[in-house]
Structures are given as C-alpha cells and as structure tokens.
Amino acid sequence: MTDSSFPRHVVVTGAAGALGRAVVQQFLGQGARVALVDHRLEHLASTFPGLDNSQHLLLEADVTSTEAMTGAGQRIVASFGGQVDALVHIAGGFEMGEPVHALGRAAWDRMMNLNAWSFVAVTQALVPAMIERKAGRVVAVSAKTAARGAAAMAAYIASKSALQRLVEAAAAELAPHGIAVNSIAPSVLDTPANRQAMPDADPGKWVSTAVAAQTVAFLASPAAAALHGQHLALDA
C-alpha cells in the first residue's frame, strides 16, 4: 500500500452494477484512480458519463475468461505504472434453481463460473503485479448465505461457498507477500433489482450499497492489514 491512508490505484469488477457504482464512488471520493471492468462497455459509459478517461479506465471484459482478464490486466497494470493497490471483485451472479436431485449441469456451471472461477481469472490477471510490489488488498463479494445450504439455491450457495474457500486459500498464499485477501458477505443488498424481485419485502432490513461500499473501503485500507481470509457478514 502507499503511504496514504487510502489506496491510490483501484480495480473494480462488476463496476456498472448497483454495488459496483457505490464502491466506485467511494474510492473516487478518496481520490483514487480507478479501473472499471464490466461485461459491456456501454454499461460503464452510461453509468459513469463524466469519468475522466485520461485518469481512469473503462474496460469491457468477461471475468470468467482468463484470456480476457489477462488482456484487461495488462492494460490496467501498464496504465497504473505497475501499481495496483486494491482489487475489488464484485462481478458475479444470482439465480434460484432446481432442487439438488434435479439440478442441471448448465445452472451449476453458470454459477460456478460467475461466482468462483471468476475470482481465479481476475486474480491471475492482477495479483502478480501486487506480488512484485509486495503490497496490495483483494476484496471479494461473497454472501452470508454461503454458510449454509437452502432450498432451491444449491448452485448459487455452493458457488459462493467455493468463493469463500478460494479467498481463504489466497489469503494464506499471499500474506507472506504483503497482500491481504478478504470478502464482505452481505445478506440482502438494497438494490433496484432486489426491490423488483422481492416487492413484498421490507428493504429497511437489507444492507445499503453505501454501507457495503464503506466496508469494502475499510478492507482495502491499512486499517485492515491484520485481516486475512475473513468474510465480514453484513446485515441490517
């Protein structure tokens, strides 16, 4: 990390989503340069219309593709002069599904690719730059539900549980290099999509994206240097 209290160069995947927007605004407010990754460039452009392209990067990339992320990572590292202080991996997916005895392979692969393998592809692209500098923070977005199975959510929960185990393994591997790896584990985030999907629920019992973004910023800061392989459960 730099001498500043805040990371100066930050990469955010899933940046055009509701949580991604809140996280990006949090780091921009701290004066960081940001590299924003999403699966459609037009989503990024419409979400951040005033972003200064001479200071920041908007990149279209499939986070489940090691090839795509390698290319994006090379552009980011070159633009940031080799300095990536924090990687915030938000990109992922959610879907209800079949019961375990009827679970389709396509649904399983989709959730595992989006929520677990993507963490591998993204860190492969960017962590080597952190190792070279012997400094950095990696923050993933897992889920509070990853702790226990639930009906009709088997593939999703299994994939988020796998993500947590990957975070823990990476934390053990990277701590000797001065890199801390952790996740936030929200219950339900208060997003437009969740409000639409659950119109009868009480959003007052959900976690605001602003609060989640503040927690991400904490994990990316020097104040969280002693945290490794932790999943901070967020609940209202």
Coordinates of C-alpha atoms in Angstrom, one line a residue:
M1 CA 0.0 0.0 0.0
T2 CA 1.0 3.6 -0.4
D3 CA 1.8 6.0 2.5
S4 CA -1.6 7.4 2.1
S5 CA -4.5 6.2 4.3
F6 CA -6.3 5.2 1.1
P7 CA -5.4 3.1 -1.9
R8 CA -4.4 5.2 -4.9
H9 CA -5.0 2.7 -7.7
V10 CA -8.1 0.5 -7.5
V11 CA -9.6 -2.1 -9.8
V12 CA -13.3 -2.8 -9.6
T13 CA -15.1 -5.6 -11.5
G14 CA -18.8 -5.5 -11.9
A15 CA -18.5 -1.8 -11.7
A16 CA -21.7 -0.9 -13.5
G17 CA -23.9 -2.8 -11.1
A18 CA -25.6 -1.2 -8.0
L19 CA -22.9 -2.2 -5.6
G20 CA -20.2 -1.5 -8.1
R21 CA -21.4 2.1 -8.6
A22 CA -21.4 2.7 -4.8
V23 CA -17.9 1.2 -4.5
V24 CA -16.5 3.2 -7.3
Q25 CA -18.0 6.4 -5.9
Q26 CA -16.4 5.6 -2.5
F27 CA -12.9 5.3 -4.0
L28 CA -13.3 8.3 -6.3
G29 CA -14.3 10.3 -3.2
Q30 CA -10.9 9.2 -1.7
G31 CA -9.1 10.5 -4.7
A32 CA -8.2 7.1 -6.2
R33 CA -7.6 6.3 -9.9
V34 CA -9.9 3.6 -10.8
A35 CA -10.0 0.9 -13.5
L36 CA -13.6 -0.3 -14.0
V37 CA -14.3 -3.7 -15.5
D38 CA -17.8 -4.8 -16.7
H39 CA -19.1 -7.2 -19.3
R40 CA -20.4 -4.4 -21.5
L41 CA -18.5 -1.2 -22.2
E42 CA -21.7 0.7 -22.9
H43 CA -23.0 -0.1 -19.4
L44 CA -19.9 1.5 -17.9
A45 CA -20.1 4.5 -20.2
S46 CA -23.7 5.2 -19.3
T47 CA -23.1 4.6 -15.6
F48 CA -20.1 6.9 -15.4
P49 CA -20.6 9.5 -18.1
G50 CA -18.4 12.2 -16.5
L51 CA -15.4 10.0 -15.7
D52 CA -12.1 11.4 -16.9
N53 CA -10.7 8.9 -19.3
S54 CA -7.3 10.5 -19.0
Q55 CA -7.1 9.4 -15.4
H56 CA -9.4 6.3 -15.2
L57 CA -10.0 3.2 -17.3
L58 CA -13.3 1.7 -18.5
L59 CA -12.8 -1.8 -19.7
E60 CA -15.1 -4.4 -21.2
A61 CA -14.1 -8.0 -20.2
D62 CA -15.6 -11.3 -19.4
V63 CA -14.4 -12.0 -15.8
T64 CA -14.9 -15.8 -16.3
S65 CA -12.3 -15.8 -19.2
T66 CA -8.6 -16.0 -18.3
E67 CA -7.7 -14.7 -21.7
A68 CA -10.0 -11.7 -21.5
M69 CA -8.8 -10.8 -18.0
T70 CA -5.2 -11.3 -19.0
G71 CA -5.6 -8.6 -21.6
A72 CA -7.5 -6.3 -19.3
G73 CA -5.0 -6.8 -16.6
Q74 CA -2.1 -5.9 -18.9
R75 CA -3.8 -2.7 -19.8
I76 CA -4.5 -1.8 -16.2
V77 CA -1.0 -2.6 -14.9
A78 CA 0.6 -0.6 -17.8
S79 CA -1.8 2.4 -17.2
F80 CA -1.1 2.4 -13.5
G81 CA 2.6 2.1 -13.8
G82 CA 2.6 -1.4 -12.2
Q83 CA 0.9 -0.2 -9.1
V84 CA -2.4 -1.9 -8.2
D85 CA -3.2 -1.1 -4.6
A86 CA -6.6 -2.8 -4.4
L87 CA -8.7 -5.2 -6.4
V88 CA -12.4 -5.3 -5.6
H89 CA -14.1 -8.3 -7.3
I90 CA -17.8 -7.7 -7.3
A91 CA -18.8 -9.3 -10.6
G92 CA -20.9 -12.4 -10.1
G93 CA -24.5 -13.7 -10.4
F94 CA -27.5 -15.0 -8.6
E95 CA -30.3 -17.2 -9.6
M96 CA -32.8 -19.5 -7.9
G97 CA -32.7 -23.0 -9.2
E98 CA -33.8 -26.6 -9.1
P99 CA -33.6 -28.9 -6.1
V100 CA -30.3 -30.8 -5.8
H101 CA -31.8 -34.0 -7.2
A102 CA -32.9 -32.2 -10.3
L103 CA -30.0 -29.7 -10.7
G104 CA -28.9 -29.1 -14.3
R105 CA -25.3 -29.0 -15.2
A106 CA -25.7 -25.8 -17.1
A107 CA -27.0 -24.0 -14.0
W108 CA -24.2 -25.4 -11.9
D109 CA -21.5 -24.4 -14.4
R110 CA -23.1 -20.9 -14.8
M111 CA -23.0 -20.2 -11.0
M112 CA -19.6 -21.7 -10.5
N113 CA -18.1 -19.7 -13.4
L114 CA -19.6 -16.4 -12.4
N115 CA -19.0 -16.6 -8.6
A116 CA -16.0 -18.9 -8.1
W117 CA -13.9 -19.3 -11.3
S118 CA -14.1 -15.5 -12.0
F119 CA -12.2 -14.9 -8.8
V120 CA -9.4 -17.1 -10.1
A121 CA -9.4 -15.4 -13.5
V122 CA -9.4 -11.9 -12.1
T123 CA -6.7 -12.6 -9.5
Q124 CA -4.5 -14.4 -12.0
A125 CA -4.5 -11.2 -14.1
L126 CA -3.8 -8.7 -11.3
V127 CA -2.2 -10.3 -8.3
P128 CA 1.2 -10.8 -9.9
A129 CA 1.6 -7.0 -10.0
M130 CA 0.9 -6.9 -6.3
I131 CA 3.3 -9.7 -5.6
E132 CA 6.0 -7.8 -7.4
R133 CA 5.4 -4.8 -5.2
K134 CA 4.8 -6.9 -2.1
A135 CA 1.7 -4.9 -1.3
G136 CA -2.0 -4.9 -2.0
R137 CA -5.5 -5.7 -1.0
V138 CA -8.0 -8.1 -2.6
V139 CA -11.7 -7.8 -1.6
A140 CA -14.3 -10.2 -2.9
V141 CA -18.1 -10.1 -2.5
S142 CA -19.3 -13.4 -1.2
A143 CA -22.6 -13.9 0.7
K144 CA -23.9 -14.5 4.2
T145 CA -25.9 -17.5 2.8
A146 CA -22.6 -19.2 1.9
A147 CA -22.5 -20.6 5.4
R148 CA -25.4 -23.0 5.0
G149 CA -27.5 -24.6 2.2
A150 CA -31.0 -23.5 1.4
A151 CA -33.8 -24.9 -0.8
A152 CA -33.7 -24.0 -4.5
M153 CA -30.4 -22.2 -4.1
A154 CA -27.9 -25.1 -4.2
A155 CA -25.8 -24.0 -7.1
Y156 CA -25.7 -20.4 -6.0
I157 CA -24.8 -21.1 -2.4
A158 CA -22.2 -23.8 -3.4
S159 CA -20.5 -21.3 -5.7
K160 CA -20.4 -18.5 -3.0
S161 CA -19.1 -21.1 -0.5
A162 CA -16.4 -22.1 -3.1
L163 CA -15.6 -18.4 -3.4
Q164 CA -15.0 -18.1 0.3
R165 CA -12.7 -21.1 0.3
L166 CA -10.7 -19.5 -2.6
V167 CA -10.5 -16.3 -0.6
E168 CA -9.2 -18.2 2.4
A169 CA -6.6 -20.1 0.3
A170 CA -5.4 -17.0 -1.5
A171 CA -5.2 -15.2 1.9
A172 CA -2.8 -17.9 3.2
E173 CA -0.8 -17.9 0.0
L174 CA -0.5 -14.1 -0.4
A175 CA 0.0 -12.9 3.2
P176 CA 3.8 -13.6 3.0
H177 CA 3.8 -11.2 0.1
G178 CA 2.2 -8.4 2.0
I179 CA -1.2 -8.9 0.4
A180 CA -4.4 -9.2 2.4
V181 CA -7.4 -11.1 0.9
N182 CA -10.9 -10.9 2.4
S183 CA -14.5 -10.7 1.5
I184 CA -17.7 -9.0 2.5
A185 CA -20.6 -11.3 3.0
P186 CA -23.9 -9.4 2.7
S187 CA -27.3 -10.8 3.5
V188 CA -29.5 -8.9 1.0
L189 CA -28.3 -5.7 -0.6
D190 CA -30.8 -2.9 -1.2
T191 CA -30.6 -2.7 -4.9
P192 CA -33.2 -1.8 -7.6
A193 CA -33.1 -5.4 -8.9
N194 CA -33.8 -6.9 -5.4
R195 CA -36.6 -4.5 -4.8
Q196 CA -38.1 -5.5 -8.1
A197 CA -37.6 -9.2 -7.4
M198 CA -39.0 -9.0 -3.9
P199 CA -41.7 -6.3 -3.9
D200 CA -43.3 -7.5 -0.7
A201 CA -40.1 -7.5 1.4
D202 CA -39.0 -4.7 3.7
P203 CA -35.9 -3.0 2.3
G204 CA -35.3 -1.5 5.7
K205 CA -34.0 -4.9 6.7
W206 CA -31.5 -5.0 3.9
V207 CA -27.9 -3.7 3.6
S208 CA -27.5 -0.4 1.8
T209 CA -24.9 -0.4 -1.0
A210 CA -23.3 2.7 0.6
V211 CA -22.6 0.8 3.8
A212 CA -21.3 -2.2 1.9
A213 CA -19.0 0.2 -0.1
Q214 CA -17.7 1.7 3.1
T215 CA -16.9 -1.8 4.4
V216 CA -15.1 -2.6 1.2
A217 CA -13.0 0.6 1.5
F218 CA -12.1 -0.4 5.1
L219 CA -10.8 -3.8 3.9
A220 CA -8.8 -2.1 1.2
S221 CA -7.2 0.3 3.7
P222 CA -4.2 -0.1 6.0
A223 CA -6.6 -0.4 9.0
A224 CA -7.4 -3.9 7.8
A225 CA -3.8 -5.1 7.5
A226 CA -4.3 -7.7 10.2
L227 CA -7.3 -9.3 8.5
H228 CA -6.6 -12.3 6.3
G229 CA -9.2 -14.8 4.8
Q230 CA -12.1 -13.1 6.7
H231 CA -15.7 -12.8 5.5
L232 CA -17.3 -9.8 7.1
A233 CA -21.0 -10.6 7.4
L234 CA -23.2 -7.6 6.6
D235 CA -26.8 -7.4 7.9
A236 CA -29.2 -4.7 8.8

